[in-house]
């Protein structure tokens, strides 16, 4: 008995060969495409040798020459920030209200937040275009923001809902109201400061999602509103080196946002790993 | 008494009012358009009358093919993702170092969201005609990937999809391994069960809901994907999402009703997957209590 326990302990200290092989394979699969993109974006020529023949920052300089580069970045940021704004205004109060005043609607809200995962983005785009294109809303950024809001709302909802669960919003609200505060005051002065980490995580997730959004933007507005992902796809067909530099920019933004989310999550237990989980 | 209950009901109605702005938004940008889509799929464009012609048209080879291709790529990458994701997840779960374990989980969290054009292009860089790995294989193994393989084909798309499917499965399955309590394995061993018996009688049944949840979520994840496919195989492979996209962009002269029918069928397929996923995850929660 004692002997098997010693064996077990040894097993725990050292990962087995099967573990090393699986994890090494996983790391290889996850990193090779990304590292290659970073290298390709600074390579002078890389189609005859294993490592690039030389290195240059020329293509990053060229990204600025690419027409639409700055305007597409600007459009992507406008779209992300407006969507975050709409999400905050709609989802924070609604989630709080349902938690405190309307718990019987919680299953409905949960279901509404799962639904977007069941709707392919092309289907959402087709549905919106069919209904709204004959109206003034057709081909307008407002329609796109509405679409992107629906698509990204689960990412805002999860962290906020988890944060509300963690702080016992009900008791805090009753305490606030017994001191004479209105529900609005409680939300602004008590609840929001307490779920701030959740709000930040949610906003960052929405930012990352919307910044990388391609399908809805292309199919609803197309060339009228060129965002960064649209420009990237265009350049994959025009100039590989510049496309690689664009890919690097979008990978880097995704990494930065993820690191920020992790950091915010560590700062507070409220936004748990589950809240960051976002599919 | 009567008045009180009336007041309560009034207060209840007032509480529902707080839910209305959000619901209105969902109606405007989600439900109403989809209801119209459903309605439109039965309407003849010329006569404005009821028709089943659009549904009947699904029997044409081009549409059947795109559904078959979509189901094939989603099914295949979901199965690959579930098998390898579970194995990798178990390897990660059994790692002695908590820091390394958490780092790998965070990595999965980031990479599962790497999809679309940047990912597709990264695969062109490594596995395109002049790609890094293509060159490496020629130089060191004298092995020509092309023309048997192409990144702009079904098999190329499989590789790109597996990239985001694997980490998604890792994230789904690790909590399930945590749910298999150490004590269960110990008690099974003390009752004389070997490792195989433990996994067969206890481990796999406990994991089963998570495996099913993973399979359906991964399937839906791939089925709805558009940007990666658009960048890689645009005209080489016919997929449902690509077809619907062409119809919106007006790149093909088709009856819009056809696109609507494809959209409705996709919604049904996706809805079914997500429903099974939901049911399985409630099962999972029951175990973790």
XYZ file of C-alpha atoms in Angstrom:
568
model
C 0.000 0.000 0.000
C 2.732 2.383 1.077
C 4.732 1.494 -1.968
C 1.984 2.371 -4.432
C 1.586 5.700 -2.726
C 5.235 6.521 -3.248
C 4.933 5.574 -6.888
C 1.885 7.814 -7.164
C 3.731 10.736 -5.647
C 6.558 10.377 -8.115
C 4.000 10.310 -10.904
C 2.576 13.562 -9.625
C 5.911 15.342 -9.540
C 6.944 14.374 -13.038
C 4.565 14.614 -15.967
C 4.526 11.414 -18.032
C 5.879 11.134 -21.558
C 2.340 10.978 -22.968
C 1.573 14.258 -21.242
C 4.664 15.956 -22.601
C 3.942 14.739 -26.128
C 0.317 15.890 -26.059
C 1.070 19.284 -24.567
C 4.076 19.875 -26.834
C 1.907 19.008 -29.837
C -0.775 21.375 -28.601
C 1.699 24.214 -28.075
C 3.177 23.565 -31.515
C -0.245 23.768 -33.167
C -1.185 26.924 -31.271
C 2.081 28.808 -31.691
C 3.562 27.888 -35.096
C 0.933 29.794 -37.143
C 1.212 32.866 -34.923
C 5.012 32.922 -34.684
C 5.222 32.413 -38.434
C 2.932 35.381 -39.017
C 5.055 37.602 -36.781
C 8.229 36.476 -38.584
C 6.692 36.788 -42.035
C 5.710 40.374 -41.329
C 9.372 41.340 -40.774
C 10.942 39.017 -43.373
C 12.511 40.377 -46.528
C 12.095 37.086 -48.335
C 10.868 33.790 -46.914
C 9.859 31.401 -49.646
C 13.140 29.551 -50.299
C 14.609 29.030 -46.845
C 13.564 27.695 -43.464
C 14.243 30.966 -41.689
C 13.722 34.344 -43.370
C 16.620 35.554 -45.515
C 16.630 38.948 -43.868
C 14.607 41.177 -41.628
C 12.935 44.506 -42.259
C 10.314 46.796 -40.812
C 9.476 48.047 -44.283
C 6.022 46.447 -44.326
C 4.933 48.175 -41.154
C 5.910 51.466 -42.766
C 3.898 50.414 -45.803
C 0.787 49.719 -43.729
C 0.537 53.453 -43.177
C 0.742 54.008 -46.915
C -2.060 51.531 -47.499
C -5.117 53.557 -48.293
C -7.831 53.093 -45.701
C -5.372 51.848 -43.043
C -6.012 54.644 -40.565
C -9.646 55.104 -41.510
C -10.291 51.370 -41.100
C -8.686 51.394 -37.659
C -10.798 54.417 -36.794
C -13.972 52.701 -38.055
C -13.221 49.572 -36.048
C -12.692 51.615 -32.908
C -15.893 53.621 -33.499
C -17.852 50.403 -33.983
C -16.353 48.717 -30.882
C -16.806 51.724 -28.626
C -20.391 52.398 -29.728
C -21.288 48.752 -29.205
C -19.734 48.772 -25.743
C -21.727 51.921 -24.960
C -25.045 50.393 -26.104
C -24.239 47.159 -24.236
C -23.462 49.001 -21.020
C -26.594 51.145 -21.195
C -28.861 48.193 -21.957
C -27.309 45.170 -20.287
C -26.060 46.514 -16.957
C -29.421 47.959 -15.805
C -31.422 45.072 -17.274
C -29.272 42.402 -15.642
C -29.374 44.235 -12.317
C -33.140 44.758 -12.555
C -33.756 41.088 -13.326
C -31.471 39.974 -10.498
C -33.137 42.155 -7.889
C -36.687 42.890 -8.987
C -37.605 40.246 -11.493
C -35.884 36.975 -10.554
C -38.669 35.055 -12.273
C -37.358 36.468 -15.593
C -33.799 35.223 -14.979
C -34.286 32.005 -17.008
C -35.685 34.092 -19.883
C -32.724 36.445 -19.785
C -30.289 33.521 -19.621
C -31.963 31.983 -22.645
C -31.921 35.254 -24.590
C -28.197 35.429 -23.955
C -27.610 31.902 -25.304
C -29.668 32.439 -28.455
C -27.080 34.464 -30.402
C -24.769 31.432 -30.291
C -27.438 29.505 -32.182
C -27.734 32.084 -34.947
C -24.979 31.989 -37.581
C -23.786 35.543 -38.268
C -24.630 35.217 -41.966
C -28.219 34.335 -41.036
C -28.502 37.346 -38.732
C -27.070 39.548 -41.474
C -29.495 38.177 -44.083
C -32.482 38.625 -41.753
C -31.556 42.223 -40.916
C -30.789 43.165 -44.498
C -34.084 41.736 -45.748
C -36.152 43.658 -43.206
C -34.286 46.954 -42.995
C -32.751 47.607 -46.398
C -36.008 49.115 -47.752
C -36.122 51.437 -44.691
C -33.912 54.430 -43.821
C -32.096 52.122 -41.394
C -30.824 50.052 -44.329
C -27.056 50.328 -45.016
C -26.683 52.543 -41.927
C -24.090 52.148 -39.171
C -27.006 52.080 -36.689
C -28.182 48.790 -38.194
C -24.653 47.400 -37.935
C -24.369 48.461 -34.283
C -27.719 46.776 -33.558
C -26.497 43.588 -35.229
C -23.119 43.612 -33.521
C -24.813 44.310 -30.195
C -26.987 41.175 -30.526
C -23.976 39.114 -31.575
C -21.752 40.316 -28.718
C -24.233 40.676 -25.837
C -23.478 37.272 -24.242
C -19.893 38.421 -23.767
C -21.057 41.425 -21.739
C -23.779 39.543 -19.879
C -21.772 36.616 -18.448
C -19.201 38.598 -16.435
C -21.837 41.054 -15.192
C -24.275 38.343 -14.178
C -21.506 36.423 -12.400
C -20.366 39.573 -10.610
C -23.934 40.286 -9.481
C -24.255 36.727 -8.186
C -21.046 37.168 -6.224
C -22.010 40.348 -4.363
C -25.556 39.527 -3.206
C -27.165 42.455 -5.029
C -30.480 41.848 -3.287
C -29.176 42.584 0.216
C -27.158 45.585 -0.946
C -30.215 47.033 -2.671
C -32.453 46.549 0.357
C -29.814 48.147 2.570
C -29.526 51.111 0.211
C -33.256 51.552 -0.018
C -33.740 51.357 3.740
C -31.371 54.318 3.896
C -33.634 56.201 1.489
C -31.808 55.746 -1.835
C -33.758 55.190 -5.046
C -33.080 52.119 -7.176
C -31.179 54.259 -9.669
C -28.980 55.680 -6.922
C -28.297 52.204 -5.557
C -27.322 50.988 -9.023
C -24.968 53.907 -9.702
C -23.413 54.356 -6.261
C -23.428 50.861 -4.771
C -23.882 48.153 -7.375
C -21.757 49.463 -10.253
C -18.669 50.127 -8.089
C -19.032 46.600 -6.697
C -19.334 44.869 -10.064
C -16.818 47.126 -11.790
C -14.387 44.300 -12.568
C -17.200 42.400 -14.273
C -18.132 45.480 -16.288
C -14.530 45.963 -17.391
C -14.123 42.290 -18.333
C -17.358 42.393 -20.294
C -16.376 45.587 -22.085
C -12.969 44.182 -23.002
C -14.529 40.990 -24.338
C -16.983 43.010 -26.412
C -14.112 45.166 -27.655
C -12.071 42.140 -28.744
C -15.082 40.515 -30.392
C -16.281 43.591 -32.250
C -12.817 44.737 -33.260
C -12.299 41.388 -35.012
C -15.841 41.269 -36.436
C -15.899 40.597 -40.169
C -19.096 38.884 -41.306
C -21.785 41.314 -40.123
C -19.777 44.339 -41.208
C -19.089 42.982 -44.664
C -22.609 41.753 -45.321
C -24.534 44.678 -43.812
C -22.403 47.654 -44.854
C -19.677 46.212 -47.065
C -17.496 48.789 -48.789
C -19.463 51.651 -47.229
C -17.782 51.198 -43.868
C -14.405 49.542 -44.164
C -13.216 48.195 -40.827
C -9.809 46.740 -40.044
C -10.767 43.058 -40.590
C -12.266 43.955 -43.982
C -9.060 45.675 -44.992
C -7.035 42.683 -43.800
C -9.007 40.254 -45.967
C -8.613 42.597 -48.915
C -4.831 42.646 -48.445
C -4.539 38.848 -48.182
C -5.326 39.021 -51.908
C -3.178 42.045 -52.750
C 0.034 41.949 -50.716
C 0.978 39.094 -48.401
C 3.602 41.011 -46.440
C 1.274 43.871 -45.613
C -1.494 41.367 -44.818
C 0.912 39.690 -42.392
C 1.653 43.036 -40.753
C -2.112 43.611 -40.408
C -2.553 40.116 -38.943
C 0.183 40.862 -36.428
C -1.647 44.030 -35.398
C -4.885 42.132 -34.851
C -3.174 39.228 -33.017
C -1.380 41.717 -30.798
C -4.612 43.529 -29.921
C -6.221 40.182 -29.059
C -3.283 39.207 -26.812
C -3.299 42.588 -25.070
C -7.031 42.466 -24.409
C -6.730 38.902 -23.058
C -3.903 39.886 -20.743
C -5.958 42.848 -19.503
C -8.966 40.582 -18.873
C -6.789 38.134 -16.931
C -5.321 40.978 -14.941
C -8.753 42.437 -14.128
C -9.977 38.949 -13.228
C -7.072 38.415 -10.850
C -7.767 41.765 -9.217
C -11.209 40.589 -8.218
C -12.650 37.158 -7.649
C -15.936 38.448 -9.048
C -14.938 38.001 -12.639
C -14.075 34.322 -12.467
C -12.415 32.247 -15.129
C -15.888 31.151 -16.088
C -16.812 34.745 -16.808
C -13.896 35.064 -19.167
C -14.976 31.924 -20.940
C -16.867 33.258 -23.800
C -18.120 30.943 -26.430
C -57.079 42.132 0.762
C -58.354 42.361 -2.775
C -56.857 45.801 -3.153
C -53.538 44.617 -1.801
C -53.205 41.782 -4.266
C -54.144 44.205 -7.037
C -51.391 46.543 -5.896
C -48.959 43.656 -5.818
C -49.942 42.688 -9.307
C -49.485 46.290 -10.372
C -46.028 46.328 -8.798
C -45.283 43.066 -10.582
C -46.316 44.569 -13.893
C -44.161 47.609 -13.153
C -41.196 45.299 -12.563
C -41.683 43.731 -15.979
C -41.577 47.233 -17.442
C -37.873 47.400 -16.538
C -37.282 44.433 -18.829
C -38.973 46.099 -21.799
C -36.198 48.291 -23.296
C -33.857 45.343 -23.634
C -36.633 43.131 -25.030
C -37.506 45.812 -27.587
C -33.903 45.807 -28.772
C -33.936 42.021 -29.111
C -37.205 42.203 -31.028
C -35.962 44.902 -33.379
C -32.604 43.355 -34.224
C -33.158 39.658 -33.671
C -36.688 38.238 -33.463
C -38.634 40.354 -35.929
C -36.015 39.988 -38.688
C -35.880 36.229 -38.152
C -39.670 35.940 -38.188
C -39.687 37.863 -41.460
C -36.997 35.556 -42.774
C -39.167 32.563 -41.961
C -42.186 34.200 -43.595
C -40.140 35.238 -46.619
C -38.962 31.694 -47.215
C -42.569 30.759 -48.115
C -43.331 33.759 -50.339
C -42.992 33.818 -54.071
C -41.150 36.935 -55.170
C -43.256 37.585 -58.253
C -46.781 36.655 -57.168
C -46.347 37.501 -53.455
C -48.302 34.319 -52.797
C -47.498 31.271 -50.705
C -45.043 28.820 -52.214
C -42.969 25.811 -51.266
C -40.798 26.150 -54.367
C -37.826 27.494 -52.436
C -37.841 24.485 -50.171
C -38.254 22.176 -53.142
C -35.240 23.839 -54.792
C -33.048 22.533 -51.945
C -33.031 19.211 -53.773
C -30.664 20.687 -56.379
C -27.141 19.314 -56.291
C -25.488 22.675 -55.580
C -27.496 23.233 -52.378
C -27.312 19.642 -51.203
C -23.562 19.793 -51.747
C -23.096 22.938 -49.709
C -25.058 21.450 -46.816
C -23.110 18.197 -47.092
C -19.807 20.099 -47.116
C -20.818 22.193 -44.122
C -21.989 19.185 -42.131
C -18.862 17.240 -43.106
C -16.416 19.945 -42.068
C -18.304 20.720 -38.862
C -18.705 17.061 -37.933
C -15.120 16.145 -38.754
C -13.526 19.085 -36.936
C -15.888 18.582 -33.977
C -14.884 14.908 -33.661
C -11.172 15.717 -34.024
C -11.597 18.552 -31.531
C -13.421 16.383 -28.994
C -10.957 13.467 -29.161
C -7.731 15.456 -29.073
C -9.155 18.242 -26.926
C -10.141 15.667 -24.287
C -6.720 13.994 -24.361
C -4.905 17.339 -24.206
C -7.314 18.555 -21.531
C -6.541 15.483 -19.436
C -2.806 15.983 -19.921
C -3.181 19.593 -18.788
C -5.422 18.667 -15.861
C -2.864 16.130 -14.603
C 0.054 18.585 -14.758
C 1.749 18.982 -11.391
C 2.496 22.680 -11.829
C -0.537 24.836 -11.203
C 1.075 27.820 -12.892
C 1.749 25.934 -16.092
C -1.765 24.508 -15.980
C -3.336 27.960 -15.645
C -1.095 29.346 -18.371
C -2.279 26.621 -20.772
C -5.916 27.275 -19.890
C -5.437 30.997 -20.521
C -3.723 30.191 -23.806
C -6.740 28.111 -24.849
C -8.990 30.993 -23.910
C -7.134 33.309 -26.271
C -6.537 30.963 -29.195
C -10.106 29.660 -29.397
C -11.077 33.205 -30.338
C -8.413 33.412 -33.045
C -10.472 32.782 -36.095
C -11.284 34.618 -39.247
C -8.873 36.296 -41.617
C -5.737 36.579 -39.427
C -5.873 32.876 -38.583
C -6.649 31.844 -42.141
C -3.746 33.913 -43.410
C -1.408 32.472 -40.770
C -2.162 29.040 -42.218
C -1.408 30.295 -45.713
C 1.969 31.492 -44.416
C 2.872 28.067 -43.023
C 1.102 25.729 -45.442
C 0.592 27.706 -48.631
C 2.459 26.808 -51.827
C 5.598 28.554 -50.529
C 4.685 28.121 -46.868
C 7.218 27.561 -44.118
C 6.203 23.971 -43.401
C 5.751 23.234 -47.107
C 9.365 24.361 -47.677
C 10.616 22.506 -44.619
C 9.115 19.227 -45.832
C 10.640 19.635 -49.284
C 14.063 20.527 -47.967
C 14.479 17.996 -45.193
C 12.160 15.174 -46.153
C 12.024 15.683 -49.885
C 8.263 15.521 -49.549
C 6.005 17.553 -51.817
C 2.783 18.568 -50.062
C 1.381 20.092 -53.228
C -0.586 19.341 -55.340
C -2.105 16.515 -53.217
C -2.757 18.912 -50.375
C -3.816 22.522 -50.601
C -4.496 24.984 -47.823
C -7.233 26.417 -50.052
C -9.229 23.199 -49.934
C -11.365 21.079 -47.632
C -8.353 19.572 -45.853
C -6.754 23.001 -45.466
C -9.928 24.349 -43.927
C -10.026 21.377 -41.534
C -6.578 22.349 -40.222
C -7.653 25.961 -39.723
C -10.913 25.027 -37.968
C -9.216 22.518 -35.664
C -7.069 25.438 -34.511
C -9.998 27.036 -32.695
C -11.903 23.800 -31.983
C -9.087 22.159 -29.956
C -8.724 24.898 -27.316
C -12.521 25.228 -27.048
C -12.769 21.528 -26.160
C -9.896 21.869 -23.691
C -11.862 24.615 -21.936
C -15.060 22.532 -21.866
C -13.478 19.299 -20.655
C -11.107 20.459 -17.909
C -13.936 21.362 -15.483
C -15.373 17.894 -16.155
C -12.112 16.261 -15.065
C -12.141 18.415 -11.964
C -15.655 17.023 -11.340
C -14.326 13.460 -11.164
C -13.535 13.462 -7.483
C -10.272 11.890 -6.328
C -12.189 9.945 -3.690
C -14.199 8.124 -6.360
C -11.057 6.770 -7.965
C -9.659 5.826 -4.570
C -12.832 4.058 -3.488
C -13.074 2.286 -6.828
C -9.475 1.115 -6.399
C -10.068 -0.032 -2.847
C -13.001 -2.064 -4.132
C -10.610 -3.725 -6.568
C -11.315 -1.875 -9.817
C -8.419 -1.335 -12.202
C -7.864 1.905 -14.126
C -9.683 0.684 -17.210
C -12.669 -0.460 -15.170
C -12.743 2.861 -13.345
C -12.848 4.882 -16.576
C -15.321 2.552 -18.229
C -17.816 2.410 -15.354
C -17.357 5.779 -13.679
C -15.066 8.159 -15.566
C -16.654 8.053 -19.009
C -20.288 8.124 -17.784
C -19.439 11.180 -15.683
C -17.639 12.797 -18.602
C -20.345 11.860 -21.124
C -22.517 14.988 -20.770
C -19.425 17.186 -21.224
C -18.332 15.176 -24.254
C -21.772 15.566 -25.817
C -21.849 19.264 -24.911
C -18.419 19.661 -26.497
C -19.390 17.795 -29.652
C -22.519 19.881 -30.225
C -20.919 23.225 -29.361
C -17.931 22.510 -31.589
C -20.253 21.424 -34.376
C -22.277 24.642 -34.129
C -19.076 26.655 -33.837
C -17.807 25.330 -37.171
C -21.176 25.261 -38.912
C -21.753 28.982 -38.362
C -18.187 30.017 -39.210
C -17.835 32.336 -42.185
C -14.793 34.588 -42.072
C -12.165 31.814 -41.994
C -13.829 29.995 -44.878
C -14.301 33.227 -46.827
C -10.594 34.013 -46.564
C -9.335 30.497 -47.357
C -11.627 28.662 -49.718
C -13.908 31.393 -51.030
C -14.618 29.927 -54.429
C -13.000 26.504 -54.071
C -15.487 24.963 -51.665
C -19.223 25.432 -51.404
C -20.388 25.900 -47.813
C -23.822 26.972 -46.564
C -22.576 30.133 -44.886
C -20.609 31.139 -47.987
C -23.684 30.573 -50.190
C -25.870 32.729 -47.943
C -23.160 35.382 -47.974
C -23.113 35.456 -51.800
C -26.846 35.943 -51.846
C -26.719 38.916 -49.471
C -23.907 40.551 -51.393
C -25.873 39.980 -54.580
C -22.875 38.244 -56.115
C -25.081 35.569 -57.604
C -28.386 36.093 -59.294
C -30.529 33.823 -57.245
C -34.011 34.131 -55.903
C -33.583 35.644 -52.412
C -36.087 33.042 -51.210
C -33.436 30.353 -51.732
C -31.060 32.167 -49.378
C -33.842 32.448 -46.801
C -34.556 28.725 -46.934
C -30.843 27.949 -46.483
C -30.810 30.359 -43.549
C -33.873 28.718 -41.941
C -32.398 25.226 -42.330
C -29.087 26.435 -40.845
C -30.997 27.966 -37.941
C -32.709 24.625 -37.299
C -29.415 22.725 -37.404
C -27.681 25.254 -35.143
C -30.685 25.531 -32.822
C -30.775 21.777 -32.369
C -27.036 21.673 -31.599
C -27.262 24.496 -29.073
C -30.346 22.912 -27.452
C -28.519 19.597 -26.978
C -25.543 21.551 -25.673
C -27.754 23.322 -23.118
C -29.352 20.086 -21.922
C -25.945 18.434 -21.558
C -24.493 21.316 -19.567
C -27.372 21.190 -17.073
C -26.489 17.505 -16.712
C -22.881 18.502 -16.076
C -23.964 20.909 -13.361
C -25.814 18.128 -11.610
C -22.575 16.128 -11.275
C -20.544 19.024 -9.992
C -22.913 19.653 -7.100
